[in-house]
Amino acid sequence: MSSISLIVPATRDDPFRNGELATYQRLLTEREGVGEVEVVFADRAAVDRRSLAVHPMIQVVDDAANHVGLLRQGLAAARGDVLIVLDPARDYAPEAVLQVYETLRDGDADVVVGVPRSGRKLWSLGGARGRVLAILGRLALGTSDGLSGLAALRRSAVRALVAESTSVSGSLVLLDVLTWCSGTLLDVPVRTGAEDKRRIDAVKLDDLRQLKRVLDHRFGTLSRLIQFCVVGASGMVVDLSLYAILLWLFASFGFGSASEAVAGAHGAMFVAACLSIWAAMSWNFALNRRLTFNDSREGSILRQYLTYALGNALGIAVSLTLRLYLPSRFGVFARHRLAAAAVGILAATGISFSTSRWVVFRRKPAVEAERTESAAAA
């Protein structure tokens, strides 16, 4: 017989109405093949067990934690073979909990997410926009409802429970579940109450950081590479904009006139190019450290900056070499010099990304060991 842990990351802002938890527990206990059903109630303050009318019950109290922090503490305390996460901020009908559990029990999915039946109020948008967001959510997250507050998962799906304090930002419980769960995801339509609110207007910057963590977890290096390229594109804008401004300033003060440029003796152009490239590289470093590799900011920022600069210098050298060498050796590139330049740019991007990913912003071994231990304990 399987045991179930019903995990409720509650706050004083979203209290359960009296008797709801007992109803959920009773319905689950009545299912065939179910043994013990424990309720793990994580809240900012202790509550009277008699008012919740549930047994057995584990209570977790942390007055400083948000939804995500309470969820993780509740998961750490849970003992069941099947874990059901229920967000009290959402108005799910009692049978919705049964639907996600029975779908998980009878199918091959590792994680089952409860979504409103027939896509009702999906993402607080209707019609075509709602369907488009549902498709994008399915492709990016594995579920059409990233705002869901109800999910059932097998304990074997829990690969690593991220415990670093820097990773507990955000308030969307399902997005946090998706950052440390692996396996097959399945959506199941469930019934919600009349007062159910999607709360998409409440999405904040920390919730977007949660979304990034999910994408990094699901797509790994590909997700980082896309972010790296986006940052690089913004750096190109910085480079070209500053370059144009500096040339204009130098010309305004009498440096780098048109005649000097024609003669090729344009020292101001060289200075402007060096300054703009340095500014763009620093811009890219800051954004990549803050965005692309935001979970690897340990250690000396000076060491990271110098290593990043060396990696970019190597990439630039390779790019220039290929741009000049390929046309001199291969006829196709001699006829299409821009293609040779494109090959050089791709090679430089690969070198720069590789050094950034595995040298500049590498994770400390202690952190990796902590992740491994957490996964083993789960």
Coordinates of C-alpha atoms in Angstrom, one line a residue:
M1 CA 0.0 0.0 0.0
S2 CA 1.3 3.4 -0.9
S3 CA 1.5 6.3 1.6
I4 CA 0.6 9.9 0.6
S5 CA 1.9 13.2 1.9
L6 CA -0.4 16.1 1.2
I7 CA 1.9 19.2 1.4
V8 CA 0.2 22.6 2.0
P9 CA 2.5 25.6 1.8
A10 CA 0.1 28.1 3.5
T11 CA 0.5 31.6 4.7
R12 CA -1.7 33.9 6.8
D13 CA -2.8 35.5 3.6
D14 CA -4.3 32.3 2.3
P15 CA -5.8 30.4 5.2
F16 CA -7.8 27.2 4.7
R17 CA -11.4 27.2 5.6
N18 CA -12.3 25.0 8.5
G19 CA -12.6 21.3 7.5
E20 CA -11.1 21.5 4.0
L21 CA -7.9 19.6 4.9
A22 CA -9.9 17.0 6.7
T23 CA -12.0 16.5 3.6
Y24 CA -9.0 16.1 1.4
Q25 CA -7.4 13.6 3.7
R26 CA -10.6 11.6 4.1
L27 CA -11.2 11.3 0.3
L28 CA -7.6 10.2 -0.2
T29 CA -7.8 7.6 2.6
E30 CA -10.9 6.1 1.1
R31 CA -9.0 5.2 -2.2
E32 CA -8.2 1.6 -2.7
G33 CA -4.5 0.8 -2.1
V34 CA -3.9 3.9 0.0
G35 CA -2.3 3.5 3.4
E36 CA -1.5 6.4 5.6
V37 CA -2.3 9.9 4.4
E38 CA -0.3 12.5 6.3
V39 CA -0.8 16.3 6.0
V40 CA 2.3 18.4 6.0
F41 CA 1.1 21.9 6.9
A42 CA 3.8 24.6 6.4
D43 CA 2.9 28.0 7.6
R44 CA 4.5 31.2 8.9
A45 CA 3.0 30.6 12.4
A46 CA 1.8 27.6 14.4
V47 CA -1.9 26.7 14.1
D48 CA -4.2 24.8 16.4
R49 CA -4.3 21.2 15.2
R50 CA -7.8 20.8 16.4
S51 CA -9.0 23.6 14.1
L52 CA -7.6 21.7 11.1
A53 CA -9.1 18.3 12.2
V54 CA -6.5 16.2 10.5
H55 CA -4.4 13.3 11.7
P56 CA -1.6 12.4 11.2
M57 CA -0.1 15.8 10.7
I58 CA 3.3 17.4 10.4
Q59 CA 3.6 21.1 11.1
V60 CA 6.4 23.2 9.8
V61 CA 6.7 26.8 11.0
D62 CA 8.9 29.6 9.5
D63 CA 7.8 33.2 10.0
A64 CA 10.2 34.5 7.4
A65 CA 9.5 32.1 4.5
N66 CA 7.4 32.7 1.4
H67 CA 5.3 30.1 -0.5
V68 CA 8.4 28.6 -2.1
G69 CA 10.4 28.4 1.1
L70 CA 7.5 26.8 3.0
L71 CA 7.0 24.3 0.1
R72 CA 10.6 23.2 0.3
Q73 CA 10.5 22.8 4.0
G74 CA 7.3 20.8 3.7
L75 CA 8.7 18.5 1.1
A76 CA 11.8 17.9 3.3
A77 CA 9.5 16.8 6.1
A78 CA 7.2 14.6 4.0
R79 CA 7.5 10.9 4.3
G80 CA 5.0 9.6 1.7
D81 CA 5.6 7.6 -1.4
V82 CA 3.4 10.0 -3.3
L83 CA 3.7 13.7 -2.8
I84 CA 0.7 16.0 -3.5
V85 CA 1.4 19.7 -3.5
L86 CA -1.7 21.9 -2.8
D87 CA -1.6 25.7 -2.9
P88 CA -4.3 27.1 -0.6
A89 CA -4.2 30.3 -2.6
R90 CA -6.2 28.4 -5.3
D91 CA -9.8 27.3 -4.9
Y92 CA -9.6 23.6 -6.0
A93 CA -12.6 21.3 -5.5
P94 CA -12.0 18.4 -3.2
E95 CA -12.2 15.8 -6.0
A96 CA -9.4 17.7 -7.9
V97 CA -6.9 16.2 -5.4
L98 CA -8.3 12.7 -6.2
Q99 CA -8.1 13.3 -9.9
V100 CA -4.3 14.1 -9.9
Y101 CA -3.6 11.3 -7.5
E102 CA -5.6 8.7 -9.5
T103 CA -4.0 9.8 -12.8
L104 CA -0.6 9.4 -11.2
R105 CA -1.4 6.0 -9.8
D106 CA -2.9 4.6 -12.9
G107 CA -0.5 6.0 -15.5
D108 CA 3.2 6.2 -16.3
A109 CA 3.7 9.9 -15.6
D110 CA 6.1 11.0 -12.9
V111 CA 4.4 14.4 -12.3
V112 CA 0.7 15.2 -12.8
V113 CA -0.4 18.8 -12.9
G114 CA -4.0 19.9 -12.3
V115 CA -5.3 22.4 -14.8
P116 CA -8.7 24.0 -15.0
R117 CA -11.2 21.8 -16.9
S118 CA -11.4 22.6 -20.6
G119 CA -8.8 25.3 -20.2
R120 CA -11.3 27.6 -18.3
K121 CA -9.6 30.9 -17.4
L122 CA -6.3 29.6 -18.6
W123 CA -3.7 32.2 -17.7
S124 CA -6.6 34.6 -17.1
L125 CA -6.9 34.9 -20.9
G126 CA -9.5 33.5 -23.3
G127 CA -9.7 32.5 -26.9
A128 CA -6.7 32.4 -29.2
R129 CA -4.3 34.1 -26.7
G130 CA -5.0 31.6 -24.0
R131 CA -4.4 28.7 -26.4
V132 CA -1.2 30.2 -27.7
L133 CA 0.1 30.6 -24.1
A134 CA -1.0 27.1 -23.3
I135 CA 1.0 25.7 -26.3
L136 CA 4.1 27.8 -25.3
G137 CA 3.8 26.7 -21.7
R138 CA 3.7 23.1 -22.8
L139 CA 6.8 23.5 -25.0
A140 CA 8.8 25.5 -22.4
L141 CA 7.6 24.0 -19.1
G142 CA 6.1 20.7 -19.9
T143 CA 2.7 21.8 -18.7
S144 CA 0.1 24.2 -20.2
D145 CA -0.5 25.8 -16.8
G146 CA 2.6 27.2 -15.1
L147 CA 0.4 29.0 -12.5
S148 CA -1.2 25.7 -11.2
G149 CA -1.2 25.2 -7.5
L150 CA -1.9 21.4 -7.6
A151 CA 0.4 18.6 -8.5
A152 CA 1.0 15.0 -7.6
L153 CA 4.4 13.4 -8.0
R154 CA 6.2 10.2 -7.3
R155 CA 9.0 10.4 -4.8
S156 CA 11.3 8.9 -7.4
A157 CA 10.8 12.0 -9.5
V158 CA 12.5 14.2 -6.9
R159 CA 16.1 14.4 -8.1
A160 CA 17.4 17.3 -6.1
L161 CA 15.8 19.7 -3.7
V162 CA 17.7 23.0 -4.2
A163 CA 18.4 24.4 -0.7
E164 CA 20.5 27.5 -1.4
S165 CA 18.9 30.6 0.0
T166 CA 19.5 32.5 -3.2
S167 CA 17.1 30.0 -5.0
V168 CA 14.0 30.4 -2.9
S169 CA 12.7 33.6 -4.5
G170 CA 9.3 33.6 -6.2
S171 CA 5.9 32.6 -5.1
L172 CA 4.6 30.1 -7.8
V173 CA 4.8 26.7 -6.2
L174 CA 4.5 24.7 -9.4
L175 CA 7.5 26.5 -11.0
D176 CA 9.6 25.6 -8.0
V177 CA 8.5 22.0 -8.2
L178 CA 9.5 21.8 -11.8
T179 CA 13.1 23.0 -11.0
W180 CA 14.0 19.9 -9.1
C181 CA 11.7 17.3 -10.5
S182 CA 12.5 15.1 -13.5
G183 CA 10.5 12.7 -15.5
T184 CA 7.3 12.7 -17.6
L185 CA 4.8 15.5 -17.0
L186 CA 1.1 15.1 -17.6
D187 CA -1.8 17.6 -17.4
V188 CA -5.1 16.5 -16.1
P189 CA -8.3 18.6 -16.2
V190 CA -9.7 19.3 -12.7
R191 CA -12.6 21.2 -11.4
T192 CA -12.0 24.5 -9.6
G193 CA -14.3 26.5 -7.4
A194 CA -16.1 29.7 -8.4
E195 CA -13.6 31.8 -6.5
D196 CA -10.5 30.4 -8.2
K197 CA -8.1 33.2 -9.2
R198 CA -5.2 32.8 -11.6
R199 CA -3.5 35.9 -10.2
I200 CA -1.4 36.5 -13.3
D201 CA -1.4 40.2 -12.4
A202 CA 0.6 39.3 -9.2
V203 CA 3.5 37.9 -11.2
K204 CA 6.7 39.7 -10.1
L205 CA 10.4 39.7 -11.0
D206 CA 11.1 36.9 -8.6
D207 CA 8.5 34.8 -10.4
L208 CA 10.3 35.4 -13.6
R209 CA 13.5 34.2 -11.9
Q210 CA 11.6 31.1 -11.1
L211 CA 10.7 30.7 -14.7
K212 CA 14.4 31.0 -15.7
R213 CA 15.3 28.3 -13.2
V214 CA 12.8 25.9 -14.8
L215 CA 14.1 26.6 -18.3
D216 CA 17.7 26.1 -17.1
H217 CA 16.7 22.8 -15.5
R218 CA 14.7 21.5 -18.5
F219 CA 17.0 22.6 -21.3
G220 CA 20.4 22.8 -19.5
T221 CA 23.2 24.2 -21.7
L222 CA 20.8 25.1 -24.5
S223 CA 18.9 27.5 -22.2
R224 CA 22.2 29.1 -21.1
L225 CA 23.4 29.4 -24.7
I226 CA 20.3 31.2 -25.8
Q227 CA 20.6 33.6 -22.9
F228 CA 24.3 34.1 -23.6
C229 CA 23.5 35.0 -27.3
V230 CA 20.7 37.4 -26.2
V231 CA 23.2 39.1 -23.9
G232 CA 25.8 39.2 -26.7
A233 CA 23.2 40.9 -29.0
S234 CA 22.7 43.6 -26.4
G235 CA 26.4 44.0 -26.1
M236 CA 26.7 44.6 -29.8
V237 CA 24.2 47.4 -29.5
V238 CA 26.3 48.9 -26.7
D239 CA 29.5 48.5 -28.8
L240 CA 28.1 50.1 -31.9
S241 CA 26.3 52.9 -30.1
L242 CA 29.3 53.9 -28.0
Y243 CA 31.6 53.6 -31.0
A244 CA 29.4 56.1 -32.9
I245 CA 29.2 58.5 -30.0
L246 CA 33.0 58.4 -29.4
L247 CA 33.7 59.0 -33.1
W248 CA 31.4 62.0 -33.0
L249 CA 33.0 63.4 -29.9
F250 CA 36.5 63.0 -31.2
A251 CA 35.5 64.7 -34.5
S252 CA 33.9 67.5 -32.5
F253 CA 37.2 68.2 -30.8
G254 CA 39.2 68.0 -34.0
F255 CA 40.4 64.5 -33.8
G256 CA 39.8 61.9 -36.5
S257 CA 38.9 64.2 -39.4
A258 CA 37.6 62.9 -42.7
S259 CA 40.9 63.4 -44.4
E260 CA 42.7 61.4 -41.8
A261 CA 40.2 58.6 -42.2
V262 CA 40.8 58.5 -45.9
A263 CA 44.5 58.5 -45.5
G264 CA 44.2 55.6 -43.0
A265 CA 45.8 57.5 -40.2
H266 CA 42.8 57.5 -37.9
G267 CA 44.2 57.1 -34.4
A268 CA 40.9 58.3 -32.9
M269 CA 39.1 55.4 -34.6
F270 CA 41.4 52.9 -33.0
V271 CA 40.9 54.5 -29.5
A272 CA 37.1 54.6 -30.0
A273 CA 37.0 51.0 -31.1
C274 CA 39.1 49.8 -28.1
L275 CA 36.9 51.7 -25.6
S276 CA 33.6 50.6 -27.2
I277 CA 34.7 46.9 -27.3
W278 CA 35.9 47.1 -23.7
A279 CA 32.6 48.6 -22.6
A280 CA 30.6 46.0 -24.5
M281 CA 32.7 43.2 -22.9
S282 CA 32.1 44.6 -19.5
W283 CA 28.4 44.9 -20.2
N284 CA 28.2 41.3 -21.3
F285 CA 30.2 40.1 -18.3
A286 CA 27.9 41.9 -15.9
L287 CA 24.7 40.6 -17.5
N288 CA 25.9 37.1 -17.9
R289 CA 27.0 37.0 -14.3
R290 CA 23.6 38.4 -13.2
L291 CA 21.4 36.6 -15.7
T292 CA 22.8 33.7 -17.7
F293 CA 25.0 32.2 -14.9
N294 CA 23.3 33.8 -11.9
D295 CA 23.7 30.7 -9.8
S296 CA 27.5 30.7 -10.2
R297 CA 28.6 34.0 -8.7
E298 CA 30.7 32.6 -5.9
G299 CA 34.3 33.6 -5.7
S300 CA 36.3 36.6 -6.7
I301 CA 34.6 38.9 -9.2
L302 CA 38.0 40.1 -10.3
R303 CA 39.1 36.6 -11.2
Q304 CA 35.9 36.0 -13.1
Y305 CA 36.3 39.2 -15.0
L306 CA 39.9 38.6 -16.0
T307 CA 39.1 35.0 -17.0
Y308 CA 36.1 36.2 -19.0
A309 CA 38.3 38.8 -20.8
L310 CA 40.9 36.2 -21.7
G311 CA 38.2 33.8 -23.0
N312 CA 36.8 36.6 -25.2
A313 CA 40.3 37.6 -26.4
L314 CA 40.8 34.0 -27.5
G315 CA 37.5 34.0 -29.3
I316 CA 38.2 37.2 -31.1
A317 CA 41.6 35.9 -32.2
V318 CA 40.1 32.7 -33.6
S319 CA 37.3 34.7 -35.3
L320 CA 39.8 37.0 -37.0
T321 CA 42.1 34.1 -38.0
L322 CA 39.2 32.2 -39.6
R323 CA 37.9 35.3 -41.3
L324 CA 41.3 35.8 -43.0
Y325 CA 42.5 32.2 -43.4
L326 CA 39.4 30.5 -44.9
P327 CA 39.2 32.8 -48.0
S328 CA 42.9 32.3 -48.7
R329 CA 42.6 28.5 -48.7
F330 CA 39.1 27.7 -50.0
G331 CA 37.5 29.0 -53.1
V332 CA 34.0 29.0 -51.7
F333 CA 35.0 31.3 -48.9
A334 CA 37.0 33.4 -51.3
R335 CA 33.8 34.0 -53.3
H336 CA 31.7 34.5 -50.1
R337 CA 33.8 36.3 -47.6
L338 CA 30.8 37.0 -45.3
A339 CA 30.4 33.3 -44.9
A340 CA 34.0 33.1 -43.6
A341 CA 33.2 35.9 -41.2
A342 CA 30.1 34.0 -40.0
V343 CA 32.1 30.9 -39.4
G344 CA 34.5 33.0 -37.3
I345 CA 31.7 34.5 -35.3
L346 CA 30.2 31.1 -34.6
A347 CA 33.6 29.8 -33.5
A348 CA 34.2 32.8 -31.3
T349 CA 30.7 32.5 -29.7
G350 CA 31.3 28.8 -29.0
I351 CA 34.7 29.5 -27.4
S352 CA 33.4 32.4 -25.3
F353 CA 30.4 30.5 -24.2
S354 CA 32.4 27.4 -23.3
T355 CA 34.9 29.3 -21.2
S356 CA 32.1 31.2 -19.5
R357 CA 30.0 28.1 -18.8
W358 CA 32.7 25.8 -17.6
V359 CA 35.6 28.0 -16.5
V360 CA 34.5 31.6 -15.6
F361 CA 31.2 30.8 -13.9
R362 CA 31.8 27.2 -12.9
R363 CA 30.0 26.0 -9.8
K364 CA 32.0 25.3 -6.7
P365 CA 32.6 21.6 -6.0
A366 CA 31.0 22.0 -2.5
V367 CA 27.8 23.2 -4.1
E368 CA 27.7 20.3 -6.5
A369 CA 28.3 17.9 -3.6
E370 CA 25.5 19.5 -1.7
R371 CA 23.1 18.9 -4.7
T372 CA 24.2 15.3 -5.0
E373 CA 23.7 14.7 -1.3
S374 CA 20.2 16.3 -1.5
A375 CA 19.3 14.1 -4.4
A376 CA 20.5 10.9 -2.7
A377 CA 18.6 11.8 0.5
A378 CA 15.4 12.3 -1.5

